[in-house]
PDB file of C-alpha atoms in Angstrom:
ATOM      1  CA  MET A 634     -79.780 128.831-133.180  1.00 34.00           C
ATOM      2  CA  PRO A 635     -83.402 130.820-132.875  1.00 34.00           C
ATOM      3  CA  ASN A 636     -86.162 128.744-132.066  1.00 35.00           C
ATOM      4  CA  THR A 637     -88.661 130.386-134.671  1.00 34.00           C
ATOM      5  CA  THR A 638     -85.652 129.423-137.545  1.00 30.00           C
ATOM      6  CA  VAL A 639     -85.842 125.761-136.206  1.00 28.00           C
ATOM      7  CA  ARG A 640     -89.524 126.058-136.325  1.00 28.00           C
ATOM      8  CA  ALA A 641     -89.370 126.913-139.970  1.00 31.00           C
ATOM      9  CA  ALA A 642     -87.119 124.717-141.013  1.00 29.00           C
ATOM     10  CA  ALA A 643     -89.337 121.977-139.592  1.00 28.00           C
ATOM     11  CA  GLU A 644     -92.372 123.653-142.090  1.00 33.00           C
ATOM     12  CA  GLY A 645     -93.503 120.716-144.840  1.00 32.00           C
ATOM     13  CA  MET A 646     -92.280 117.570-142.901  1.00 28.00           C
ATOM     14  CA  PRO A 647     -94.584 114.236-142.585  1.00 33.00           C
ATOM     15  CA  ASP A 648     -96.017 113.386-138.747  1.00 34.00           C
ATOM     16  CA  ILE A 649     -93.915 110.919-137.314  1.00 30.00           C
ATOM     17  CA  ASN A 650     -95.957 108.255-134.921  1.00 31.00           C
ATOM     18  CA  ARG A 651     -94.222 106.054-131.873  1.00 28.00           C
ATOM     19  CA  ARG A 652     -93.774 102.911-134.123  1.00 30.00           C
ATOM     20  CA  ARG A 653     -91.839 104.891-136.870  1.00 30.00           C
ATOM     21  CA  LEU A 654     -90.149 106.828-133.736  1.00 27.00           C
ATOM     22  CA  LEU A 655     -89.396 103.093-132.545  1.00 26.00           C
ATOM     23  CA  ASN A 656     -87.502 101.933-135.738  1.00 34.00           C
ATOM     24  CA  LEU A 657     -84.958 104.857-136.240  1.00 29.00           C
ATOM     25  CA  THR A 658     -82.259 104.697-134.725  1.00 29.00           C
ATOM     26  CA  GLY A 659     -78.834 106.854-134.007  1.00 36.00           C
ATOM     27  CA  ALA A 660     -78.901 110.616-135.398  1.00 37.00           C
ATOM     28  CA  GLY A 661     -81.474 109.714-137.628  1.00 37.00           C
ATOM     29  CA  LEU A 662     -84.140 109.012-134.794  1.00 34.00           C
ATOM     30  CA  ALA A 663     -82.752 112.147-133.254  1.00 41.00           C
ATOM     31  CA  LEU A 664     -82.949 114.309-137.020  1.00 39.00           C
ATOM     32  CA  ALA A 665     -86.963 112.902-137.806  1.00 37.00           C
ATOM     33  CA  ALA A 666     -88.530 113.326-134.407  1.00 39.00           C
ATOM     34  CA  THR A 667     -87.575 116.756-133.371  1.00 42.00           C
ATOM     35  CA  SER A 668     -88.113 118.369-137.095  1.00 40.00           C
ATOM     36  CA  ALA A 669     -91.361 116.765-137.062  1.00 37.00           C
ATOM     37  CA  THR A 670     -92.357 117.817-133.970  1.00 41.00           C
ATOM     38  CA  LEU A 671     -90.112 121.477-133.420  1.00 40.00           C
ATOM     39  CA  GLY A 672     -93.743 123.129-134.760  1.00 37.00           C
ATOM     40  CA  LYS A 673     -95.078 122.767-131.018  1.00 39.00           C
ATOM     41  CA  ALA A 674     -92.595 123.505-129.273  1.00 42.00           C
ATOM     42  CA  SER A 675     -93.229 126.621-126.362  1.00 42.00           C
ATOM     43  CA  ALA A 676     -91.314 129.929-126.061  1.00 46.00           C
ATOM     44  CA  GLU A 677     -88.366 129.503-123.513  1.00 51.00           C
ATOM     45  CA  PRO A 678     -89.486 130.359-120.143  1.00 56.00           C
ATOM     46  CA  THR A 679     -89.566 133.737-118.219  1.00 60.00           C
ATOM     47  CA  ASP A 680     -87.592 134.177-115.873  1.00 60.00           C
ATOM     48  CA  ALA A 681     -89.628 133.696-113.180  1.00 57.00           C
ATOM     49  CA  ALA A 682     -91.127 129.948-114.183  1.00 62.00           C
ATOM     50  CA  LEU A 683     -87.773 129.576-114.682  1.00 69.00           C
ATOM     51  CA  SER A 684     -86.894 126.976-111.701  1.00 74.00           C
ATOM     52  CA  GLU A 685     -89.666 125.252-111.875  1.00 81.00           C
ATOM     53  CA  HIS A 686     -89.300 123.882-115.603  1.00 86.00           C
ATOM     54  CA  PRO A 687     -87.999 120.354-115.806  1.00 92.00           C
ATOM     55  CA  ASP A 688     -85.321 121.635-117.751  1.00 92.00           C
ATOM     56  CA  ALA A 689     -84.075 124.590-115.469  1.00 93.00           C
ATOM     57  CA  GLU A 690     -80.521 123.139-115.631  1.00 94.00           C
ATOM     58  CA  LEU A 691     -80.623 123.390-118.780  1.00 94.00           C
ATOM     59  CA  PHE A 692     -81.086 126.689-119.245  1.00 93.00           C
ATOM     60  CA  ARG A 693     -79.027 127.954-117.157  1.00 94.00           C
ATOM     61  CA  LEU A 694     -76.222 126.308-118.826  1.00 95.00           C
ATOM     62  CA  ASP A 695     -78.131 128.040-122.183  1.00 93.00           C
ATOM     63  CA  GLN A 696     -77.454 130.975-120.573  1.00 93.00           C
ATOM     64  CA  GLU A 697     -73.490 129.880-119.605  1.00 95.00           C
ATOM     65  CA  MET A 698     -73.228 128.915-122.889  1.00 93.00           C
ATOM     66  CA  GLU A 699     -74.693 132.698-124.655  1.00 93.00           C
ATOM     67  CA  ALA A 700     -71.744 134.079-121.737  1.00 95.00           C
ATOM     68  CA  ALA A 701     -68.818 131.925-123.232  1.00 94.00           C
ATOM     69  CA  HIS A 702     -69.845 132.055-126.601  1.00 92.00           C
ATOM     70  CA  ALA A 703     -70.174 135.402-126.706  1.00 94.00           C
ATOM     71  CA  ARG A 704     -66.782 135.633-124.685  1.00 95.00           C
ATOM     72  CA  MET A 705     -64.232 133.814-127.468  1.00 93.00           C
ATOM     73  CA  ASN A 706     -66.447 136.768-130.405  1.00 93.00           C
ATOM     74  CA  GLN A 707     -64.345 139.038-128.376  1.00 95.00           C
ATOM     75  CA  GLN A 708     -61.318 137.574-127.996  1.00 95.00           C
ATOM     76  CA  ALA A 709     -61.647 136.713-131.915  1.00 94.00           C
ATOM     77  CA  LYS A 710     -61.845 140.497-132.616  1.00 95.00           C
ATOM     78  CA  VAL A 711     -58.913 141.395-130.182  1.00 95.00           C
ATOM     79  CA  CYS A 712     -56.878 138.640-132.124  1.00 95.00           C
ATOM     80  CA  LYS A 713     -58.056 139.842-135.918  1.00 95.00           C
ATOM     81  CA  ARG A 714     -57.532 143.705-134.636  1.00 96.00           C
ATOM     82  CA  ILE A 715     -54.125 142.311-133.510  1.00 96.00           C
ATOM     83  CA  ASP A 716     -53.176 140.298-136.678  1.00 95.00           C
ATOM     84  CA  ARG A 717     -54.321 143.508-138.628  1.00 96.00           C
ATOM     85  CA  LYS A 718     -51.232 145.775-136.894  1.00 96.00           C
ATOM     86  CA  CYS A 719     -49.117 143.335-137.774  1.00 96.00           C
ATOM     87  CA  ASP A 720     -49.148 142.928-140.991  1.00 95.00           C
ATOM     88  CA  LYS A 721     -48.935 146.688-141.863  1.00 95.00           C
ATOM     89  CA  LEU A 722     -45.211 145.945-140.077  1.00 96.00           C
ATOM     90  CA  PHE A 723     -44.214 142.236-141.283  1.00 95.00           C
ATOM     91  CA  PRO A 724     -41.228 142.531-143.715  1.00 95.00           C
ATOM     92  CA  PRO A 725     -42.203 140.803-147.128  1.00 94.00           C
ATOM     93  CA  ASN A 726     -41.135 137.190-147.409  1.00 94.00           C
ATOM     94  CA  PRO A 727     -37.549 136.635-148.309  1.00 92.00           C
ATOM     95  CA  PRO A 728     -37.988 134.907-151.842  1.00 90.00           C
ATOM     96  CA  LYS A 729     -38.274 130.751-151.992  1.00 91.00           C
ATOM     97  CA  TRP A 730     -35.075 128.654-152.336  1.00 89.00           C
ATOM     98  CA  GLU A 731     -34.698 126.609-155.489  1.00 92.00           C
ATOM     99  CA  GLU A 732     -31.479 124.858-156.626  1.00 91.00           C
ATOM    100  CA  PRO A 733     -29.938 126.535-159.974  1.00 92.00           C
ATOM    101  CA  ASP A 734     -30.062 124.700-162.897  1.00 92.00           C
ATOM    102  CA  MET A 735     -26.780 122.786-163.733  1.00 92.00           C
ATOM    103  CA  PRO A 736     -24.845 124.010-166.257  1.00 91.00           C
ATOM    104  CA  GLU A 737     -24.144 122.385-169.563  1.00 93.00           C
ATOM    105  CA  ASP A 738     -20.324 121.848-168.249  1.00 91.00           C
ATOM    106  CA  VAL A 739     -20.775 121.266-165.484  1.00 89.00           C
ATOM    107  CA  ARG A 740     -23.632 118.284-165.997  1.00 89.00           C
ATOM    108  CA  LEU A 741     -21.199 116.584-168.118  1.00 89.00           C
ATOM    109  CA  ALA A 742     -18.249 116.918-165.231  1.00 87.00           C
ATOM    110  CA  PHE A 743     -21.006 114.924-163.190  1.00 83.00           C
ATOM    111  CA  GLN A 744     -21.931 112.989-165.296  1.00 85.00           C
ATOM    112  CA  ALA A 745     -17.976 111.561-165.928  1.00 84.00           C
ATOM    113  CA  MET A 746     -17.945 111.168-162.105  1.00 81.00           C
ATOM    114  CA  THR A 747     -17.622 107.510-160.747  1.00 75.00           C
ATOM    115  CA  VAL A 748     -19.203 106.322-157.554  1.00 72.00           C
ATOM    116  CA  LYS A 749     -16.017 105.742-156.032  1.00 71.00           C
ATOM    117  CA  ASP A 750     -15.481 110.488-156.980  1.00 68.00           C
ATOM    118  CA  MET A 751     -18.748 110.835-155.069  1.00 69.00           C
ATOM    119  CA  GLY A 752     -18.241 112.491-151.565  1.00 64.00           C
ATOM    120  CA  THR A 753     -14.336 112.671-152.140  1.00 64.00           C
ATOM    121  CA  ILE A 754     -11.596 115.138-153.790  1.00 69.00           C
ATOM    122  CA  ASN A 755     -11.337 113.151-156.614  1.00 75.00           C
ATOM    123  CA  ARG A 756     -14.358 114.931-157.462  1.00 80.00           C
ATOM    124  CA  PRO A 757     -14.233 117.331-160.941  1.00 85.00           C
ATOM    125  CA  ALA A 758     -13.162 120.755-159.736  1.00 85.00           C
ATOM    126  CA  ILE A 759     -15.757 122.870-162.094  1.00 90.00           C
ATOM    127  CA  TYR A 760     -18.306 119.984-160.267  1.00 87.00           C
ATOM    128  CA  ALA A 761     -16.841 120.880-157.077  1.00 86.00           C
ATOM    129  CA  ALA A 762     -16.725 124.651-157.059  1.00 90.00           C
ATOM    130  CA  TRP A 763     -20.405 124.919-158.906  1.00 92.00           C
ATOM    131  CA  SER A 764     -21.824 122.373-155.304  1.00 89.00           C
ATOM    132  CA  ASN A 765     -20.192 124.610-152.662  1.00 91.00           C
ATOM    133  CA  GLU A 766     -21.830 128.195-154.730  1.00 94.00           C
ATOM    134  CA  VAL A 767     -24.998 126.189-154.771  1.00 94.00           C
ATOM    135  CA  LYS A 768     -24.200 125.319-150.589  1.00 94.00           C
ATOM    136  CA  GLU A 769     -23.098 128.993-149.943  1.00 95.00           C
ATOM    137  CA  GLN A 770     -26.629 130.602-152.102  1.00 94.00           C
ATOM    138  CA  GLU A 771     -28.637 127.987-149.839  1.00 94.00           C
ATOM    139  CA  ALA A 772     -26.888 129.032-146.766  1.00 95.00           C
ATOM    140  CA  ALA A 773     -27.855 132.632-147.663  1.00 95.00           C
ATOM    141  CA  HIS A 774     -31.172 131.953-148.297  1.00 95.00           C
ATOM    142  CA  GLU A 775     -31.560 130.348-144.937  1.00 95.00           C
ATOM    143  CA  ALA A 776     -30.200 133.556-143.130  1.00 96.00           C
ATOM    144  CA  LEU A 777     -33.077 135.777-145.046  1.00 95.00           C
ATOM    145  CA  ARG A 778     -35.341 132.945-143.721  1.00 96.00           C
ATOM    146  CA  VAL A 779     -34.296 132.846-140.574  1.00 96.00           C
ATOM    147  CA  ALA A 780     -34.155 136.997-139.841  1.00 96.00           C
ATOM    148  CA  HIS A 781     -37.531 137.385-141.320  1.00 96.00           C
ATOM    149  CA  ARG A 782     -38.956 134.791-139.312  1.00 96.00           C
ATOM    150  CA  ALA A 783     -37.113 136.810-136.004  1.00 96.00           C
ATOM    151  CA  LYS A 784     -38.653 139.655-137.188  1.00 96.00           C
ATOM    152  CA  VAL A 785     -41.874 138.632-137.386  1.00 96.00           C
ATOM    153  CA  ASP A 786     -41.694 136.941-134.350  1.00 96.00           C
ATOM    154  CA  GLU A 787     -40.213 140.482-132.559  1.00 97.00           C
ATOM    155  CA  ILE A 788     -43.161 142.301-134.152  1.00 96.00           C
ATOM    156  CA  GLN A 789     -45.752 139.502-132.453  1.00 95.00           C
ATOM    157  CA  LEU A 790     -44.326 139.982-129.304  1.00 95.00           C
ATOM    158  CA  LYS A 791     -44.377 143.495-129.235  1.00 95.00           C
ATOM    159  CA  PHE A 792     -48.097 143.525-130.130  1.00 96.00           C
ATOM    160  CA  GLY A 793     -49.309 140.369-127.585  1.00 96.00           C
ATOM    161  CA  VAL A 794     -50.031 138.044-130.487  1.00 95.00           C
ATOM    162  CA  GLY A 795     -49.399 135.252-128.308  1.00 94.00           C
ATOM    163  CA  ALA A 796     -51.059 136.179-125.201  1.00 95.00           C
ATOM    164  CA  ALA A 797     -54.032 137.256-127.378  1.00 95.00           C
ATOM    165  CA  GLU A 798     -54.153 133.492-128.872  1.00 95.00           C
ATOM    166  CA  ASP A 799     -53.355 131.898-125.228  1.00 95.00           C
ATOM    167  CA  ALA A 800     -56.819 134.362-124.154  1.00 95.00           C
ATOM    168  CA  PHE A 801     -58.861 132.773-127.414  1.00 95.00           C
ATOM    169  CA  ASP A 802     -57.468 129.123-127.256  1.00 94.00           C
ATOM    170  CA  ALA A 803     -58.944 129.252-123.872  1.00 95.00           C
ATOM    171  CA  SER A 804     -62.203 131.241-124.583  1.00 94.00           C
ATOM    172  CA  VAL A 805     -62.781 127.794-126.855  1.00 93.00           C
ATOM    173  CA  SER A 806     -62.188 125.632-124.359  1.00 93.00           C
ATOM    174  CA  ALA A 807     -64.700 126.997-122.488  1.00 95.00           C
ATOM    175  CA  LEU A 808     -67.173 127.761-125.025  1.00 93.00           C
ATOM    176  CA  TYR A 809     -66.588 123.381-125.519  1.00 92.00           C
ATOM    177  CA  ALA A 810     -66.561 123.193-121.684  1.00 94.00           C
ATOM    178  CA  VAL A 811     -69.634 124.008-121.058  1.00 95.00           C
ATOM    179  CA  GLY A 812     -71.593 122.414-125.021  1.00 92.00           C
ATOM    180  CA  ARG A 813     -70.676 118.813-122.974  1.00 92.00           C
ATOM    181  CA  ARG A 814     -71.917 119.934-119.591  1.00 95.00           C
ATOM    182  CA  ILE A 815     -75.286 120.526-121.658  1.00 94.00           C
ATOM    183  CA  LEU A 816     -74.789 117.295-124.129  1.00 90.00           C
ATOM    184  CA  ALA A 817     -74.695 115.584-120.302  1.00 92.00           C
ATOM    185  CA  THR A 818     -77.640 117.135-119.020  1.00 94.00           C
ATOM    186  CA  PRO A 819     -81.209 114.658-119.301  1.00 92.00           C
ATOM    187  CA  ALA A 820     -82.948 116.921-121.745  1.00 90.00           C
ATOM    188  CA  ASN A 821     -86.792 116.379-120.255  1.00 90.00           C
ATOM    189  CA  THR A 822     -88.617 118.924-123.110  1.00 86.00           C
ATOM    190  CA  LEU A 823     -88.763 120.303-126.681  1.00 81.00           C
ATOM    191  CA  GLU A 824     -87.412 123.596-125.443  1.00 83.00           C
ATOM    192  CA  GLY A 825     -84.648 121.043-123.172  1.00 86.00           C
ATOM    193  CA  LEU A 826     -84.057 119.770-126.745  1.00 83.00           C
ATOM    194  CA  LEU A 827     -83.515 122.564-128.943  1.00 82.00           C
ATOM    195  CA  ILE A 828     -80.824 123.899-126.544  1.00 86.00           C
ATOM    196  CA  LYS A 829     -78.921 120.663-127.357  1.00 84.00           C
ATOM    197  CA  LEU A 830     -79.543 121.381-131.031  1.00 76.00           C
ATOM    198  CA  ARG A 831     -77.699 125.172-130.325  1.00 78.00           C
ATOM    199  CA  VAL A 832     -75.102 123.708-129.217  1.00 84.00           C
ATOM    200  CA  ALA A 833     -74.761 121.178-132.463  1.00 75.00           C
ATOM    201  CA  ASP A 834     -75.171 124.343-134.423  1.00 69.00           C
ATOM    202  CA  ASN A 835     -72.746 127.030-132.591  1.00 73.00           C
ATOM    203  CA  LEU A 836     -70.064 124.153-132.137  1.00 78.00           C
ATOM    204  CA  ASP A 837     -70.437 122.732-135.684  1.00 68.00           C
ATOM    205  CA  LEU A 838     -70.537 119.192-134.507  1.00 64.00           C
ATOM    206  CA  GLN A 839     -72.512 117.596-137.144  1.00 54.00           C
ATOM    207  CA  HIS A 840     -68.934 117.433-138.652  1.00 54.00           C
ATOM    208  CA  ALA A 841     -67.317 115.620-136.096  1.00 49.00           C
ATOM    209  CA  VAL A 842     -65.959 112.252-136.951  1.00 43.00           C
ATOM    210  CA  GLU A 843     -68.393 111.028-133.628  1.00 60.00           C
ATOM    211  CA  ASN A 844     -71.124 112.966-133.422  1.00 66.00           C
ATOM    212  CA  ASP A 845     -72.205 113.152-129.700  1.00 72.00           C
ATOM    213  CA  ALA A 846     -74.868 116.070-129.460  1.00 70.00           C
ATOM    214  CA  LEU A 847     -76.743 114.097-131.570  1.00 71.00           C
ATOM    215  CA  VAL A 848     -76.087 110.402-129.430  1.00 72.00           C
ATOM    216  CA  SER A 849     -76.983 112.640-127.096  1.00 77.00           C
ATOM    217  CA  ILE A 850     -80.573 113.566-128.393  1.00 71.00           C
ATOM    218  CA  ALA A 851     -81.365 110.550-129.835  1.00 67.00           C
ATOM    219  CA  ALA A 852     -81.064 108.939-125.959  1.00 74.00           C
ATOM    220  CA  ASP A 853     -82.958 111.454-124.683  1.00 77.00           C
ATOM    221  CA  ILE A 854     -86.084 110.558-127.802  1.00 69.00           C
ATOM    222  CA  ARG A 855     -85.750 106.858-127.124  1.00 64.00           C
ATOM    223  CA  ARG A 856     -85.763 107.573-123.029  1.00 74.00           C
ATOM    224  CA  TRP A 857     -89.338 109.683-123.572  1.00 71.00           C
ATOM    225  CA  THR A 858     -90.611 106.713-125.930  1.00 54.00           C
ATOM    226  CA  GLY A 859     -89.884 103.793-123.358  1.00 65.00           C
ATOM    227  CA  GLU A 860     -86.897 102.414-125.688  1.00 55.00           C
ATOM    228  CA  ALA A 861     -83.583 103.098-123.351  1.00 57.00           C
TER     229      ALA A 861
END
């Protein structure tokens, strides 16, 4: 997320003193501390000063993250273009098969059957005939479904759906790999902390069961305040 957006979101937040920081824990500590102080964050350093910046490695990884994100978006566009082409050629889906209702005369014959009659040649002829017809209908529907799936697979193979999806999956994995490297790199300034916040935003980590981004940010703030 752009720094200006983060700073705008932080306007109006209360001041946070050292005691309050030390009383906060986990994700709450990270969010409260960064929201209150984000307005004081300076702009990202120029290329000339980058190598001397305390968070030079995080800035380098941030650039790598942007490149990985761009590659992922490009692969997503490729997949969407292929999907649109395939959708135009896909045959209609076969209707959903449902077992037909049992006719009244068949139902009466079925109700008259004993447990011993089930699955034997003693089944009433009218019920046996209806049961066999239902099985044939189900088999015919399954053949339609298999043929439809085969045609879909043929079209997708022709346009390289599998290869495109593999490339997209690889780009997503690469993006998250850079994100993990960013989270594993300690931040020494608010600029570095902003980079970690962008990771949380870009990778949607706030919805993760274990929020690695906020855990990492909280650890940095504890270290800054001498709690760690």
